[in-house]
CSV table of C-alpha atoms and ligand atoms in Angstrom, one decimal:
chain,number,residue,atom,x,y,z
A,1428,MET,CA,92.1,133.0,76.3
A,1429,SER,CA,94.2,130.5,74.4
A,1430,ALA,CA,94.1,126.8,75.1
A,1431,LYS,CA,96.2,125.4,77.9
A,1432,ILE,CA,99.6,123.9,77.0
A,1433,PRO,CA,99.6,120.1,77.7
A,1434,ALA,CA,102.3,118.7,80.0
A,1435,THR,CA,103.2,115.1,80.3
A,1436,VAL,CA,104.8,113.8,83.5
A,1437,VAL,CA,107.1,110.8,83.0
A,1438,THR,CA,107.8,108.9,86.2
A,1439,GLY,CA,109.2,105.5,87.0
A,1440,PHE,CA,111.8,104.0,89.2
A,1441,LEU,CA,115.5,104.5,88.7
A,1442,GLY,CA,116.7,103.0,85.4
A,1443,ALA,CA,113.2,102.0,84.2
A,1444,GLY,CA,113.8,103.7,80.9
A,1445,LYS,CA,112.4,107.2,81.2
A,1446,THR,CA,115.2,109.0,79.4
A,1447,THR,CA,115.2,106.3,76.7
A,1448,LEU,CA,111.4,106.7,76.2
A,1449,ILE,CA,111.7,110.5,76.0
A,1450,ARG,CA,114.5,110.3,73.5
A,1451,HIS,CA,112.5,108.1,71.2
A,1452,MET,CA,109.6,110.5,71.6
A,1453,LEU,CA,111.7,113.5,70.6
A,1454,GLU,CA,113.1,111.6,67.6
A,1455,ASN,CA,109.6,111.0,66.4
A,1456,ALA,CA,107.9,114.2,67.3
A,1457,LYS,CA,107.6,115.3,63.7
A,1458,GLY,CA,108.0,119.0,64.2
A,1459,LYS,CA,106.0,119.3,67.5
A,1460,ARG,CA,107.9,121.7,69.7
A,1461,ILE,CA,108.5,119.8,72.9
A,1462,ALA,CA,110.2,121.4,75.9
A,1463,LEU,CA,111.7,119.1,78.5
A,1464,ILE,CA,112.1,119.7,82.2
A,1465,ILE,CA,114.3,117.2,84.0
A,1466,ASN,CA,114.5,116.6,87.7
A,1467,GLU,CA,117.5,114.3,88.3
A,1468,PHE,CA,118.8,112.7,91.4
A,1469,GLY,CA,122.6,113.0,91.5
A,1470,ASP,CA,125.0,115.7,90.6
A,1471,LEU,CA,125.9,115.1,87.0
A,1472,GLY,CA,123.0,116.0,84.8
A,1473,VAL,CA,123.6,112.8,82.8
A,1474,ASP,CA,120.0,112.6,81.5
A,1475,GLY,CA,120.1,116.2,80.5
A,1476,ASP,CA,123.4,115.6,78.7
A,1477,ILE,CA,122.0,112.6,76.9
A,1478,LEU,CA,119.0,114.4,75.7
A,1479,LYS,CA,120.8,117.7,74.8
A,1480,GLY,CA,123.3,115.7,72.8
A,1481,CYS,CA,120.6,113.9,70.9
A,1482,GLY,CA,121.2,115.8,67.7
A,1483,ILE,CA,117.5,116.0,67.0
A,1484,GLU,CA,116.7,119.1,64.9
A,1485,THR,CA,113.5,120.1,66.6
A,1486,CYS,CA,115.1,119.8,70.1
A,1487,THR,CA,117.5,122.7,70.8
A,1488,GLU,CA,119.5,123.1,74.0
A,1489,GLU,CA,117.2,125.8,75.3
A,1490,ASP,CA,114.3,123.3,75.2
A,1491,VAL,CA,115.9,121.2,77.9
A,1492,VAL,CA,115.8,122.6,81.4
A,1493,GLU,CA,117.2,120.9,84.4
A,1494,LEU,CA,115.8,121.5,87.8
A,1495,SER,CA,118.3,121.7,90.7
A,1496,ASN,CA,118.6,118.7,92.8
A,1497,GLY,CA,116.1,117.9,95.5
A,1498,CYS,CA,112.5,116.7,95.7
A,1499,ILE,CA,110.1,118.7,93.7
A,1500,CYS,CA,107.7,119.2,96.6
A,1501,CYS,CA,110.4,121.2,98.5
A,1502,THR,CA,111.5,123.3,95.5
A,1503,VAL,CA,108.2,124.0,93.8
A,1504,ALA,CA,108.1,127.7,94.5
A,1505,ASP,CA,111.9,128.4,94.0
A,1506,ASP,CA,112.6,126.2,91.1
A,1507,PHE,CA,109.7,124.4,89.3
A,1508,ILE,CA,107.3,127.4,89.1
A,1509,PRO,CA,109.9,129.8,87.8
A,1510,THR,CA,111.0,127.3,85.2
A,1511,MET,CA,107.4,126.8,84.0
A,1512,GLU,CA,106.9,130.6,83.9
A,1513,MET,CA,110.0,130.9,81.9
A,1514,LEU,CA,108.9,128.3,79.3
A,1515,LEU,CA,105.4,129.8,79.2
A,1516,GLY,CA,106.6,133.3,78.8
A,1517,ARG,CA,108.7,132.7,75.7
A,1518,ASP,CA,108.0,134.4,72.5
A,1519,ASN,CA,107.6,131.0,70.9
A,1520,PRO,CA,106.1,128.8,73.7
A,1521,PRO,CA,106.4,125.0,73.3
A,1522,ASP,CA,103.5,122.9,71.9
A,1523,HIS,CA,103.9,120.4,74.7
A,1524,ILE,CA,106.0,120.1,77.9
A,1525,VAL,CA,107.4,116.9,79.1
A,1526,ILE,CA,108.7,116.5,82.6
A,1527,GLU,CA,111.0,113.7,83.6
A,1528,THR,CA,110.9,113.2,87.3
A,1529,SER,CA,113.7,111.7,89.4
A,1530,GLY,CA,113.3,107.9,89.7
A,1531,LEU,CA,113.1,108.4,93.4
A,1532,ALA,CA,110.3,111.0,93.4
A,1533,LEU,CA,106.6,110.6,94.0
A,1534,PRO,CA,104.7,112.1,91.1
A,1535,GLN,CA,101.8,113.4,93.3
A,1536,PRO,CA,103.5,116.6,94.6
A,1537,LEU,CA,104.5,117.5,91.1
A,1538,VAL,CA,101.0,117.1,89.7
A,1539,ARG,CA,99.7,119.1,92.6
A,1540,ALA,CA,102.0,122.0,91.5
A,1541,PHE,CA,99.8,122.4,88.4
A,1542,ASN,CA,97.1,123.8,90.6
A,1543,TRP,CA,99.3,126.8,91.5
A,1544,PRO,CA,97.9,130.2,90.5
A,1545,GLY,CA,99.5,131.5,87.4
A,1546,ILE,CA,100.2,127.9,86.2
A,1547,SER,CA,96.7,126.3,86.4
A,1548,THR,CA,95.3,128.7,83.8
A,1549,LYS,CA,98.1,128.1,81.3
A,1550,VAL,CA,99.0,124.4,81.5
A,1551,THR,CA,97.3,121.1,82.2
A,1552,VAL,CA,98.7,117.7,82.9
A,1553,ASP,CA,98.0,115.7,79.8
A,1554,SER,CA,98.8,112.5,81.6
A,1555,VAL,CA,101.1,110.8,84.0
A,1556,VAL,CA,103.1,108.1,82.3
A,1557,THR,CA,104.8,105.6,84.6
A,1558,VAL,CA,107.6,103.6,83.1
A,1559,VAL,CA,108.2,100.2,84.7
A,1560,ASP,CA,111.4,98.1,84.4
A,1561,GLY,CA,109.7,94.9,83.3
A,1562,LYS,CA,112.9,92.9,83.9
A,1563,ALA,CA,113.3,94.1,87.5
A,1564,VAL,CA,109.7,93.6,88.3
A,1565,SER,CA,109.5,90.1,86.9
A,1566,ALA,CA,112.8,89.3,88.7
A,1567,GLY,CA,110.9,90.0,91.9
A,1568,GLN,CA,112.4,93.4,92.8
A,1569,PHE,CA,109.0,94.8,93.6
A,1570,ALA,CA,107.3,91.5,93.8
A,1571,HIS,CA,106.0,92.2,97.2
A,1572,ASN,CA,103.4,94.6,96.0
A,1573,VAL,CA,102.9,93.6,92.5
A,1574,ALA,CA,102.5,89.8,92.3
A,1575,ALA,CA,99.3,88.7,94.0
A,1576,VAL,CA,99.6,91.2,96.8
A,1577,ASP,CA,96.2,92.5,96.0
A,1578,ALA,CA,94.4,89.9,97.9
A,1579,GLN,CA,96.8,90.0,100.7
A,1580,ARG,CA,96.5,93.8,101.1
A,1581,LYS,CA,92.8,93.6,101.2
A,1582,LEU,CA,93.0,91.2,104.1
A,1583,ASP,CA,95.5,93.2,106.0
A,1584,ASP,CA,95.3,97.0,105.7
A,1585,ASN,CA,98.1,97.4,108.1
A,1586,LEU,CA,100.8,95.7,106.2
A,1587,ASP,CA,103.8,97.3,107.6
A,1588,HIS,CA,106.8,95.5,106.2
A,1589,GLU,CA,107.2,96.9,102.7
A,1590,THR,CA,110.5,98.4,101.7
A,1591,PRO,CA,110.7,102.0,100.7
A,1592,LEU,CA,111.4,100.8,97.2
A,1593,ALA,CA,108.1,98.9,97.0
A,1594,GLU,CA,106.2,101.8,98.4
A,1595,LEU,CA,107.7,104.3,95.9
A,1596,PHE,CA,106.9,101.9,93.2
A,1597,GLU,CA,103.3,101.5,94.3
A,1598,ASP,CA,102.8,105.2,94.6
A,1599,GLN,CA,104.1,105.7,91.1
A,1600,ILE,CA,101.6,103.1,89.9
A,1601,ALA,CA,98.8,104.8,91.8
A,1602,CYS,CA,99.4,108.1,90.1
A,1603,ALA,CA,99.7,106.7,86.5
A,1604,ASP,CA,97.3,107.3,83.7
A,1605,MET,CA,99.4,105.1,81.5
A,1606,ILE,CA,101.8,102.4,82.6
A,1607,VAL,CA,104.6,101.4,80.2
A,1608,VAL,CA,106.1,97.9,80.9
A,1609,ASN,CA,109.5,98.5,79.3
A,1610,LYS,CA,112.4,96.2,78.6
A,1611,THR,CA,110.2,93.5,77.1
A,1612,ASP,CA,113.2,92.4,75.1
A,1613,LEU,CA,114.6,91.0,78.4
A,1614,LEU,CA,111.5,89.0,79.2
A,1615,ALA,CA,110.6,85.5,78.4
A,1616,GLU,CA,107.7,84.8,76.2
A,1617,GLY,CA,104.4,85.4,78.0
A,1618,GLU,CA,106.0,87.3,80.9
A,1619,ALA,CA,105.2,90.7,79.5
A,1620,ASP,CA,101.5,89.8,79.1
A,1621,HIS,CA,101.4,88.4,82.6
A,1622,LEU,CA,103.0,91.6,84.0
A,1623,ARG,CA,100.5,93.7,82.0
A,1624,ALA,CA,97.6,91.8,83.6
A,1625,VAL,CA,99.1,92.1,87.1
A,1626,LEU,CA,99.7,95.8,86.8
A,1627,LYS,CA,96.3,96.4,85.3
A,1628,ALA,CA,94.8,94.9,88.4
A,1629,GLU,CA,97.0,97.0,90.6
A,1630,ALA,CA,96.4,100.3,88.8
A,1631,ARG,CA,93.4,102.6,89.0
A,1632,LYS,CA,90.4,101.8,86.8
A,1633,GLY,CA,90.8,102.7,83.2
A,1634,VAL,CA,94.6,103.0,83.3
A,1635,GLN,CA,96.2,101.8,80.1
A,1636,VAL,CA,99.0,99.3,80.4
A,1637,VAL,CA,101.3,99.0,77.3
A,1638,THR,CA,104.5,97.2,76.7
A,1639,SER,CA,107.7,98.5,75.0
A,1640,THR,CA,111.3,97.9,74.2
A,1641,MET,CA,113.6,100.9,74.5
A,1642,GLY,CA,110.5,103.0,75.2
A,1643,ALA,CA,109.5,102.9,71.6
A,1644,LEU,CA,105.9,104.0,71.7
A,1645,PRO,CA,104.1,106.0,69.0
A,1646,VAL,CA,104.1,109.7,70.0
A,1647,SER,CA,100.3,109.7,69.4
A,1648,VAL,CA,99.9,107.1,72.1
A,1649,LEU,CA,102.0,108.9,74.6
A,1650,LEU,CA,101.0,112.5,74.0
A,1651,GLY,CA,97.6,114.0,73.7
A,1652,GLN,CA,95.7,112.0,76.3
A,1653,ARG,CA,94.0,115.1,77.6
A,1654,ILE,CA,93.4,113.7,81.1
A,1655,GLY,CA,93.9,116.8,83.3
A,1656,ALA,CA,95.5,114.8,86.1
A,1657,GLU,CA,95.7,117.9,88.4
A,1658,ASN,CA,91.9,117.8,88.6
A,1659,ASP,CA,91.5,114.4,90.1
A,1660,LEU,CA,94.4,114.2,92.5
A,1661,ASP,CA,92.3,112.6,95.2
A,1662,ALA,CA,91.9,109.5,93.0
A,1663,ARG,CA,95.7,109.3,92.9
A,1664,HIS,CA,96.4,109.3,96.5
A,1665,GLU,CA,99.3,107.6,97.9
A,1666,VAL,CA,98.6,104.0,98.8
A,1667,HIS,CA,100.5,104.0,102.0
A,1668,HIS,CA,99.3,106.1,104.9
A,1669,HIS,CA,100.2,104.0,107.8
A,1670,HIS,CA,103.9,104.6,108.0
A,1671,HIS,CA,103.7,108.0,109.4
A,1672,ASP,CA,104.4,109.1,112.9
A,1673,HIS,CA,101.6,111.0,114.5
A,1674,ASP,CA,99.3,110.1,111.8
A,1675,ASP,CA,96.4,108.3,113.4
A,1676,ASP,CA,93.8,110.0,111.4
A,1677,HIS,CA,95.6,109.4,108.1
A,1678,HIS,CA,95.3,113.0,107.1
A,1679,HIS,CA,98.9,113.8,106.6
A,1680,ASP,CA,100.0,115.9,103.6
A,1681,ASP,CA,102.3,114.8,100.8
A,1682,HIS,CA,105.1,116.8,102.2
A,1683,ASP,CA,105.5,114.5,105.1
A,1684,HIS,CA,105.0,111.5,102.9
A,1685,GLU,CA,107.8,112.4,100.5
A,1686,HIS,CA,110.2,112.9,103.3
A,1687,SER,CA,109.3,109.7,105.0
A,1688,HIS,CA,110.3,107.6,102.1
A,1689,GLY,CA,111.4,109.9,99.3
A,1690,HIS,CA,114.9,111.1,98.7
A,1691,ASP,CA,115.9,110.8,102.4
A,1692,GLU,CA,116.2,107.1,102.1
A,1693,PHE,CA,118.5,107.3,99.2
A,1694,GLU,CA,121.7,109.0,98.4
A,1695,SER,CA,124.1,109.7,95.6
A,1696,PHE,CA,127.6,110.8,95.1
A,1697,VAL,CA,130.0,111.4,92.3
A,1698,VAL,CA,133.2,109.5,91.6
A,1699,GLU,CA,135.7,111.3,89.4
A,1700,LEU,CA,138.6,109.4,87.8
A,1701,GLY,CA,141.1,110.1,85.1
A,1702,GLU,CA,141.4,108.3,81.8
A,1703,ILE,CA,140.5,104.6,81.7
A,1704,GLU,CA,142.8,102.1,79.9
A,1705,ASP,CA,140.3,99.6,78.7
A,1706,ALA,CA,136.6,100.1,78.3
A,1707,ASN,CA,135.5,96.5,78.6
A,1708,ALA,CA,137.6,95.8,81.6
A,1709,PHE,CA,136.2,98.9,83.3
A,1710,ALA,CA,132.6,98.0,82.6
A,1711,GLU,CA,133.3,94.6,84.2
A,1712,LYS,CA,134.8,96.3,87.2
A,1713,VAL,CA,131.8,98.6,87.5
A,1714,ALA,CA,129.5,95.5,87.5
A,1715,ASP,CA,131.5,93.9,90.3
A,1716,VAL,CA,131.4,97.0,92.4
A,1717,ILE,CA,127.7,97.3,91.9
A,1718,ARG,CA,127.2,93.7,93.0
A,1719,ALA,CA,129.4,94.1,96.0
A,1720,HIS,CA,127.8,97.3,97.3
A,1721,ASP,CA,124.1,97.0,96.4
A,1722,ILE,CA,124.2,100.0,94.1
A,1723,LEU,CA,120.9,100.7,92.5
A,1724,ARG,CA,121.9,102.8,89.6
A,1725,LEU,CA,125.2,104.1,88.2
A,1726,LYS,CA,125.6,106.3,85.3
A,1727,GLY,CA,128.0,108.8,83.8
A,1728,PHE,CA,130.8,109.2,81.2
A,1729,ALA,CA,134.3,107.8,80.9
A,1730,ALA,CA,137.4,109.0,79.0
A,1731,ILE,CA,139.1,106.0,77.4
A,1732,GLN,CA,142.7,106.2,76.4
A,1733,GLY,CA,143.1,106.8,72.7
A,1734,LYS,CA,139.4,107.4,72.1
A,1735,PRO,CA,138.3,110.9,71.2
A,1736,MET,CA,134.7,110.0,72.1
A,1737,ARG,CA,133.1,110.0,75.5
A,1738,LEU,CA,132.0,106.5,76.7
A,1739,THR,CA,128.5,106.7,78.3
A,1740,LEU,CA,128.0,104.2,81.1
A,1741,GLN,CA,124.6,103.2,82.2
A,1742,ALA,CA,124.0,100.5,84.9
A,1743,VAL,CA,120.7,99.4,86.3
A,1744,GLY,CA,121.7,96.8,88.9
A,1745,PRO,CA,124.7,94.8,87.7
A,1746,ARG,CA,123.8,95.1,84.0
A,1747,VAL,CA,126.2,97.7,82.5
A,1748,ASP,CA,125.5,99.3,79.1
A,1749,THR,CA,128.2,101.3,77.4
A,1750,TYR,CA,128.4,103.3,74.1
A,1751,PHE,CA,130.5,106.1,72.7
A,1752,ASP,CA,128.2,109.1,72.5
A,1753,ARG,CA,130.2,112.1,71.3
A,1754,PRO,CA,133.6,113.7,71.2
A,1755,PHE,CA,134.9,115.4,74.3
A,1756,GLY,CA,135.7,118.5,72.3
A,1757,THR,CA,137.1,121.1,74.7
A,1758,ALA,CA,135.7,119.4,77.8
A,1759,PRO,CA,138.4,117.9,80.1
A,1760,ARG,CA,139.0,114.2,79.5
A,1761,LEU,CA,137.7,113.0,82.8
A,1762,THR,CA,135.6,110.0,83.9
A,1763,ARG,CA,132.7,111.0,86.1
A,1764,LEU,CA,130.1,108.6,87.5
A,1765,VAL,CA,127.0,109.1,89.7
A,1766,VAL,CA,126.4,106.4,92.1
A,1767,ILE,CA,122.9,106.0,93.5
A,1768,GLY,CA,121.7,103.7,96.3
A,1769,GLN,CA,119.8,103.5,99.5
A,1770,ALA,CA,121.3,105.5,102.3
A,1771,GLY,CA,124.4,104.1,103.9
A,1772,LEU,CA,126.5,103.5,100.8
A,1773,LYS,CA,130.2,103.1,101.6
A,1774,HIS,CA,131.5,106.0,99.6
A,1775,ALA,CA,135.2,105.5,100.3
A,1776,GLU,CA,135.1,101.8,99.6
A,1777,ILE,CA,133.2,102.2,96.4
A,1778,ASP,CA,135.5,105.0,95.3
A,1779,ALA,CA,138.6,102.9,96.0
A,1780,ALA,CA,137.2,99.9,94.3
A,1781,LEU,CA,136.5,101.9,91.1
A,1782,ARG,CA,140.0,103.3,91.2
A,1783,ALA,CA,141.7,99.9,91.8
B,3299,GTP,N1,117.5,95.9,77.2
B,3299,GTP,C1,116.8,97.0,77.4
B,3299,GTP,N2,117.5,98.1,78.0
B,3299,GTP,C2,116.8,99.3,78.1
B,3299,GTP,C3,115.5,99.4,77.7
B,3299,GTP,N3,115.1,100.7,77.9
B,3299,GTP,C4,116.1,101.3,78.5
B,3299,GTP,N4,117.2,100.4,78.6
B,3299,GTP,C5,118.5,100.7,79.2
B,3299,GTP,O1,118.3,100.9,80.6
B,3299,GTP,C6,119.2,101.9,81.1
B,3299,GTP,C7,118.4,102.9,81.8
B,3299,GTP,O2,117.6,103.6,80.9
B,3299,GTP,P1,117.2,105.2,81.1
B,3299,GTP,O3,116.4,105.5,80.0
B,3299,GTP,O4,118.4,106.0,81.4
B,3299,GTP,O5,116.4,105.0,82.5
B,3299,GTP,P2,115.8,106.2,83.4
B,3299,GTP,O6,114.5,105.7,83.9
B,3299,GTP,O7,115.8,107.5,82.7
B,3299,GTP,O8,116.9,106.2,84.6
B,3299,GTP,P3,117.1,107.3,85.8
B,3299,GTP,O9,117.0,108.7,85.1
B,3299,GTP,O10,118.4,107.0,86.3
B,3299,GTP,O11,116.0,107.0,86.8
B,3299,GTP,C8,120.0,102.4,79.9
B,3299,GTP,O12,121.2,101.7,79.8
B,3299,GTP,C9,119.1,102.0,78.7
B,3299,GTP,O13,119.8,101.9,77.5
B,3299,GTP,C10,114.8,98.3,77.0
B,3299,GTP,O14,113.6,98.3,76.6
B,3299,GTP,N5,115.5,97.1,77.0
């Protein structure tokens, strides 16, 4: 029997920098054949598009596979397992598989899928890498659980006032073998080190915490950790067990868990517009709309008048990044944006504001 193919699971909250980190890794993979599986939230396949269009020689389009929408735990049998079997059954199977999870997914159900018959003999989870938005965390977005919560939680095991965001974050940390504190370029001196220490205290024993800007980590640090995460799932159990109905004995399964604060609490929709007159003015408008409507993440492509290239828009909170990524070619010159937020977004108002 040949050795198992290693698979790295990249998780982390919306906009933390997962796609950026993977892109850097592909650019520096030095001939290692890496296949990518992407599980996105939203309808556009933006991440897949960014990675497919990366122009990296060793990364062909057939190496990037997108899973249909939805939480992995519900679609394991129909979607994830067949995708894995397809990759493993190729004449020229990949050296390594990298899976980018949706920023709103819990990694645990995905890791559990590696124990499926037919998969467990052929692949192993090399490690779970959790990417953290250093800027968001230090700005207090998840402060509740990160900063100094530890002591508090030990005193009160029934803390019941965390937001779904904080819980998701905590579960992503609990599953990590390596935590990447990203966006250190946006942090003040000393902040990154402080965050490292706090996260190290929060994480399981032995978990490495590293810092990065634009996910620029040596491939040798990211890949080849040989952890076998599927074999010690119990150690990675979700932190929060007390939010479940009918769950007095705390023995619910992850399926319930995911639904109680997984995708259900969030939603996404697509706004489609025609050509945009001015790129900068549009980016400012997008930032205003994000502020006014509490949008968590917005990304997509815009067609700008007189420009043959597509403008990629990426917003995490009100910070909007734009760059021209590639020519439209024969694709229709449209502007398409995925808007992601907690359930209850005002679709019509947001749509109208972006059109105004
Ligand atoms: N300043 C700064 N920006 C970064 C860094 N890493 C990523 N970004 C930007 O943050 C935005 C989100 O990055 P992505 O890599 O798309 O994040 P993601 O985790 O894949 O996002 P989702 O797939 O939507 O969950 C993009 O505009 C990136 O260019 C960093 O280290 N510093």
